[in-house]
Amino acid sequence: MLWAWCSLHEVLEMSDADQKKPQLNQAKTVVEKKVCPECGHIFKGNGWDGIDAHWRSKHENVMSYEEAWPLLRDGKYPG
């Protein structure tokens, strides 16, 4: 068995570092998923990725994508 000798100061420094580690691991990024206001589809990935194809195939009869996109992007789509 190996024994290591260290000063009380070194032990305190190690315990401070160990206490900070869990705090770093607990930090998580919250990503808000975008949801289609017409049908409730939840978009995977980043933000509105795929909204153009989704809207054109499912909701073009409600409003054209060109009209809907600025409203969706700005959070002003009535829904």
PDB file of C-alpha atoms in Angstrom:
ATOM      1  CA  MET A   1       0.000   0.000   0.000  1.00  0.00           C
ATOM      2  CA  LEU A   2       1.342   3.431  -0.908  1.00  0.00           C
ATOM      3  CA  TRP A   3       0.931   6.373   1.415  1.00  0.00           C
ATOM      4  CA  ALA A   4       1.067   9.935   0.235  1.00  0.00           C
ATOM      5  CA  TRP A   5       1.752  12.801   2.581  1.00  0.00           C
ATOM      6  CA  CYS A   6       0.363  16.205   1.869  1.00  0.00           C
ATOM      7  CA  SER A   7      -0.236  19.366   3.773  1.00  0.00           C
ATOM      8  CA  LEU A   8      -3.614  20.390   5.180  1.00  0.00           C
ATOM      9  CA  HIS A   9      -3.650  23.204   2.594  1.00  0.00           C
ATOM     10  CA  GLU A  10      -3.354  20.671  -0.254  1.00  0.00           C
ATOM     11  CA  VAL A  11      -6.165  18.580   1.231  1.00  0.00           C
ATOM     12  CA  LEU A  12      -8.412  21.642   1.437  1.00  0.00           C
ATOM     13  CA  GLU A  13      -7.604  22.565  -2.172  1.00  0.00           C
ATOM     14  CA  MET A  14      -8.507  19.075  -3.327  1.00  0.00           C
ATOM     15  CA  SER A  15     -11.780  19.107  -1.437  1.00  0.00           C
ATOM     16  CA  ASP A  16     -12.659  22.518  -2.924  1.00  0.00           C
ATOM     17  CA  ALA A  17     -12.016  21.157  -6.414  1.00  0.00           C
ATOM     18  CA  ASP A  18     -14.050  18.041  -5.680  1.00  0.00           C
ATOM     19  CA  GLN A  19     -16.939  20.176  -4.447  1.00  0.00           C
ATOM     20  CA  LYS A  20     -16.949  22.224  -7.656  1.00  0.00           C
ATOM     21  CA  LYS A  21     -16.988  19.177  -9.904  1.00  0.00           C
ATOM     22  CA  PRO A  22     -20.610  18.134  -9.203  1.00  0.00           C
ATOM     23  CA  GLN A  23     -21.790  21.685  -9.810  1.00  0.00           C
ATOM     24  CA  LEU A  24     -20.236  21.648 -13.269  1.00  0.00           C
ATOM     25  CA  ASN A  25     -21.775  18.268 -14.054  1.00  0.00           C
ATOM     26  CA  GLN A  26     -25.217  19.429 -12.927  1.00  0.00           C
ATOM     27  CA  ALA A  27     -25.270  22.400 -15.290  1.00  0.00           C
ATOM     28  CA  LYS A  28     -27.512  21.540 -18.219  1.00  0.00           C
ATOM     29  CA  THR A  29     -28.607  23.494 -21.226  1.00  0.00           C
ATOM     30  CA  VAL A  30     -32.343  23.768 -21.589  1.00  0.00           C
ATOM     31  CA  VAL A  31     -33.436  23.675 -25.192  1.00  0.00           C
ATOM     32  CA  GLU A  32     -36.941  24.803 -25.940  1.00  0.00           C
ATOM     33  CA  LYS A  33     -38.524  22.533 -28.528  1.00  0.00           C
ATOM     34  CA  LYS A  34     -40.619  24.229 -31.185  1.00  0.00           C
ATOM     35  CA  VAL A  35     -44.183  23.005 -31.639  1.00  0.00           C
ATOM     36  CA  CYS A  36     -46.371  23.477 -34.700  1.00  0.00           C
ATOM     37  CA  PRO A  37     -49.320  25.638 -33.601  1.00  0.00           C
ATOM     38  CA  GLU A  38     -51.629  23.951 -36.118  1.00  0.00           C
ATOM     39  CA  CYS A  39     -51.096  20.266 -35.320  1.00  0.00           C
ATOM     40  CA  GLY A  40     -48.840  20.046 -32.270  1.00  0.00           C
ATOM     41  CA  HIS A  41     -45.931  18.397 -34.103  1.00  0.00           C
ATOM     42  CA  ILE A  42     -42.759  18.716 -31.982  1.00  0.00           C
ATOM     43  CA  PHE A  43     -39.720  19.549 -34.072  1.00  0.00           C
ATOM     44  CA  LYS A  44     -36.566  17.580 -33.393  1.00  0.00           C
ATOM     45  CA  GLY A  45     -33.167  19.176 -33.610  1.00  0.00           C
ATOM     46  CA  ASN A  46     -32.542  22.884 -33.393  1.00  0.00           C
ATOM     47  CA  GLY A  47     -35.509  25.189 -33.285  1.00  0.00           C
ATOM     48  CA  TRP A  48     -37.649  25.245 -36.394  1.00  0.00           C
ATOM     49  CA  ASP A  49     -35.509  22.830 -38.460  1.00  0.00           C
ATOM     50  CA  GLY A  50     -37.827  21.295 -41.044  1.00  0.00           C
ATOM     51  CA  ILE A  51     -40.695  23.748 -40.627  1.00  0.00           C
ATOM     52  CA  ASP A  52     -40.762  24.663 -44.303  1.00  0.00           C
ATOM     53  CA  ALA A  53     -41.328  21.094 -45.535  1.00  0.00           C
ATOM     54  CA  HIS A  54     -43.733  20.330 -42.685  1.00  0.00           C
ATOM     55  CA  TRP A  55     -45.819  23.450 -43.228  1.00  0.00           C
ATOM     56  CA  ARG A  56     -45.974  23.085 -46.999  1.00  0.00           C
ATOM     57  CA  SER A  57     -47.065  19.446 -46.792  1.00  0.00           C
ATOM     58  CA  LYS A  58     -49.558  19.796 -43.926  1.00  0.00           C
ATOM     59  CA  HIS A  59     -50.820  23.364 -43.605  1.00  0.00           C
ATOM     60  CA  GLU A  60     -50.454  25.182 -46.900  1.00  0.00           C
ATOM     61  CA  ASN A  61     -54.262  25.177 -47.126  1.00  0.00           C
ATOM     62  CA  VAL A  62     -54.463  27.214 -43.889  1.00  0.00           C
ATOM     63  CA  MET A  63     -51.871  29.842 -44.805  1.00  0.00           C
ATOM     64  CA  SER A  64     -48.984  29.922 -47.245  1.00  0.00           C
ATOM     65  CA  TYR A  65     -45.573  29.185 -45.791  1.00  0.00           C
ATOM     66  CA  GLU A  66     -44.315  32.583 -46.952  1.00  0.00           C
ATOM     67  CA  GLU A  67     -46.997  34.284 -44.829  1.00  0.00           C
ATOM     68  CA  ALA A  68     -46.757  31.883 -41.877  1.00  0.00           C
ATOM     69  CA  TRP A  69     -42.968  31.751 -41.441  1.00  0.00           C
ATOM     70  CA  PRO A  70     -42.435  35.353 -40.233  1.00  0.00           C
ATOM     71  CA  LEU A  71     -45.270  34.896 -37.732  1.00  0.00           C
ATOM     72  CA  LEU A  72     -43.929  31.541 -36.498  1.00  0.00           C
ATOM     73  CA  ARG A  73     -40.354  32.821 -36.283  1.00  0.00           C
ATOM     74  CA  ASP A  74     -41.390  35.860 -34.250  1.00  0.00           C
ATOM     75  CA  GLY A  75     -43.806  33.926 -32.026  1.00  0.00           C
ATOM     76  CA  LYS A  76     -46.804  35.852 -33.340  1.00  0.00           C
ATOM     77  CA  TYR A  77     -48.679  33.102 -35.153  1.00  0.00           C
ATOM     78  CA  PRO A  78     -52.275  33.061 -33.903  1.00  0.00           C
ATOM     79  CA  GLY A  79     -52.931  29.649 -32.529  1.00  0.00           C
TER      80      GLY A  79
END
